[in-house]
CSV table of C-alpha atoms in Angstrom, one decimal:
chain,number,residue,atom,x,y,z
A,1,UNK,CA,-1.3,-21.3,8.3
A,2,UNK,CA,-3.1,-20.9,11.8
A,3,UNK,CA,-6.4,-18.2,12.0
A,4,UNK,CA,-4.6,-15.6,13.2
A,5,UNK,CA,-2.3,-15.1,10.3
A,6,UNK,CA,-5.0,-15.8,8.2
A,7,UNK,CA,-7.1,-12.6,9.5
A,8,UNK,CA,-3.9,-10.3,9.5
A,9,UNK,CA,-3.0,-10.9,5.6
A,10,UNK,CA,-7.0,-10.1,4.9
A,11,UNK,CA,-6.4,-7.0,6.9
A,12,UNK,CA,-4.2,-6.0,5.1
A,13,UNK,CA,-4.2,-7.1,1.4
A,14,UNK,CA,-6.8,-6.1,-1.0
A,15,UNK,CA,-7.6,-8.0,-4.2
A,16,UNK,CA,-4.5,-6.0,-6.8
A,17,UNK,CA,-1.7,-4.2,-4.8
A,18,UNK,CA,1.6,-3.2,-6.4
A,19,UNK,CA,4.5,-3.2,-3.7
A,20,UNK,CA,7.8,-3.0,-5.0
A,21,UNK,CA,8.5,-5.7,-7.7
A,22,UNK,CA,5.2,-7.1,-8.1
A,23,UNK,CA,1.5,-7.2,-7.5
A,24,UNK,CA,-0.1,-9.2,-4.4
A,25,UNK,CA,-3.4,-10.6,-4.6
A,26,UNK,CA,-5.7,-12.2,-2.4
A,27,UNK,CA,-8.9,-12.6,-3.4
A,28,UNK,CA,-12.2,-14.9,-2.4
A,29,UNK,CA,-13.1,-17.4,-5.3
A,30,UNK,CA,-16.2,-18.6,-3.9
A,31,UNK,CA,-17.2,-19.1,-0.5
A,32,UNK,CA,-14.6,-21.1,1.1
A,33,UNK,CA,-11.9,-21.0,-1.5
A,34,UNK,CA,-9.8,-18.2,-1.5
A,35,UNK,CA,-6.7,-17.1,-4.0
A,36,UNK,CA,-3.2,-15.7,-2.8
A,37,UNK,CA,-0.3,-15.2,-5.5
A,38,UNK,CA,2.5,-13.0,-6.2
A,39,UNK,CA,2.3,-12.0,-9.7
A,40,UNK,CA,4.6,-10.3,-12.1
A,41,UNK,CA,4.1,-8.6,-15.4
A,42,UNK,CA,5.8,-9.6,-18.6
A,43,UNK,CA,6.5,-7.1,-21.1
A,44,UNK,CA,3.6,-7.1,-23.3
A,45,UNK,CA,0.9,-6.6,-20.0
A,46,UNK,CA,0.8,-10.6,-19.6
A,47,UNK,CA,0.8,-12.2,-16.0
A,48,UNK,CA,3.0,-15.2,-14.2
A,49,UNK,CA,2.5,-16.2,-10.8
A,50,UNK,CA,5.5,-16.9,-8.7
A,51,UNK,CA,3.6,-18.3,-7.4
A,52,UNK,CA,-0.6,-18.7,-6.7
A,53,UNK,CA,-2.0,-20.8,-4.1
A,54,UNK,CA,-6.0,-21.8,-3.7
A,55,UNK,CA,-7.0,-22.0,-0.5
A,56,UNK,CA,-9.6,-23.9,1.3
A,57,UNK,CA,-10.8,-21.7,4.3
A,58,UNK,CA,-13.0,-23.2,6.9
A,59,UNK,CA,-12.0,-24.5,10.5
A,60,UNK,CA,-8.4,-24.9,8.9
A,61,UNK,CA,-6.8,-23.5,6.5
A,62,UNK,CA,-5.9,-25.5,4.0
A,63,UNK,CA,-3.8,-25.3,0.6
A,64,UNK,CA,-5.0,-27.1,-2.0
A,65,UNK,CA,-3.3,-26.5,-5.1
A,66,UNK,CA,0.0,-24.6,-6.4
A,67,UNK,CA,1.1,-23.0,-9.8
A,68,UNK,CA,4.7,-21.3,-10.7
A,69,UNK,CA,4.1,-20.1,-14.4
A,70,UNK,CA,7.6,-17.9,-13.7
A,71,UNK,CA,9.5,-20.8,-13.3
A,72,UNK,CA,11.0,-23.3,-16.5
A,73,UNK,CA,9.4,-25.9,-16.4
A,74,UNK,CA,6.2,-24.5,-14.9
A,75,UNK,CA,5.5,-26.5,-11.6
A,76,UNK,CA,1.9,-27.6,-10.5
A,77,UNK,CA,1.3,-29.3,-7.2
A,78,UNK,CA,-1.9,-30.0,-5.9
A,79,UNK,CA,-2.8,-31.4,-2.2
A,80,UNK,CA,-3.0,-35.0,-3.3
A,81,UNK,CA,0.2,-35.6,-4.7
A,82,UNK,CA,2.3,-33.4,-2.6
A,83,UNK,CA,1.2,-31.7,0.8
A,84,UNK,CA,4.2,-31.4,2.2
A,85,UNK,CA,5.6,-29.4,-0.6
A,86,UNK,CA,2.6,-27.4,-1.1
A,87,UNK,CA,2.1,-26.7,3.0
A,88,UNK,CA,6.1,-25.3,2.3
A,89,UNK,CA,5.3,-23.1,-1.0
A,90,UNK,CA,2.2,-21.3,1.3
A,91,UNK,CA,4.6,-20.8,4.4
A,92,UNK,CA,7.0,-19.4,2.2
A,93,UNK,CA,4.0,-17.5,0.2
A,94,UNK,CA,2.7,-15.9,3.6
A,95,UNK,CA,6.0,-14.8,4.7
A,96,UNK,CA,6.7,-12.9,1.6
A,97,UNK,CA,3.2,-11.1,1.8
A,98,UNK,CA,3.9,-10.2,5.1
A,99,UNK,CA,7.3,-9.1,4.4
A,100,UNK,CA,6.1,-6.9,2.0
A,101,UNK,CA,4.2,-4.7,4.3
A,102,UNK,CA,6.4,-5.3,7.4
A,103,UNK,CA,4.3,-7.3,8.9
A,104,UNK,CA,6.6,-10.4,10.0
């Protein structure tokens, strides 16, 4: 994700927003490390993300780990093991956050 799609999704997402199926979060975790996931609610109020990504966010922004509790088996990637796959779960992340508001 380059700079500039970085500073349009914090435009534009707050830290809880419903929009259509599910909620959208984005929200800082400490001063570089940031959290975007797409989260749904089961029946009984609990929460899965489908997924959530941590950011690093400095010069570049990187991904650094993944978690799909939605999914059977849950699947965990972090940026050792498998950045190739993670770089593809945040591209695919983005675009659905910025699909949501018409933003692509």
């Amino acid at each position: 994700m380059d700079k500039k799609t970085w500073q349009l999704l914090n435009e534009n997402f707050n830290e809880f927003e419903f929009i259509e199926m599910g909620y959208y979060r984005l929200r800082q975790i400490d001063e570089n490390r940031y959290e975007m996931a797409y989260i749904l609610l089961g029946p009984c109020g609990d929460k899965t993300y489908h997924p959530q990504i941590t950011l690093d966010v400095g010069d570049e922004i990187q991904p650094l780990k993944f978690i799909d509790t939605e999914v059977v088996p849950n699947v965990r990637l972090s940026s050792e093991e498998e950045p190739e796959k993670l770089q593809q779960a945040l591209e695919k992340l983005v675009d659905k956050f910025l699909g949501a508001k018409g933003l692509l």
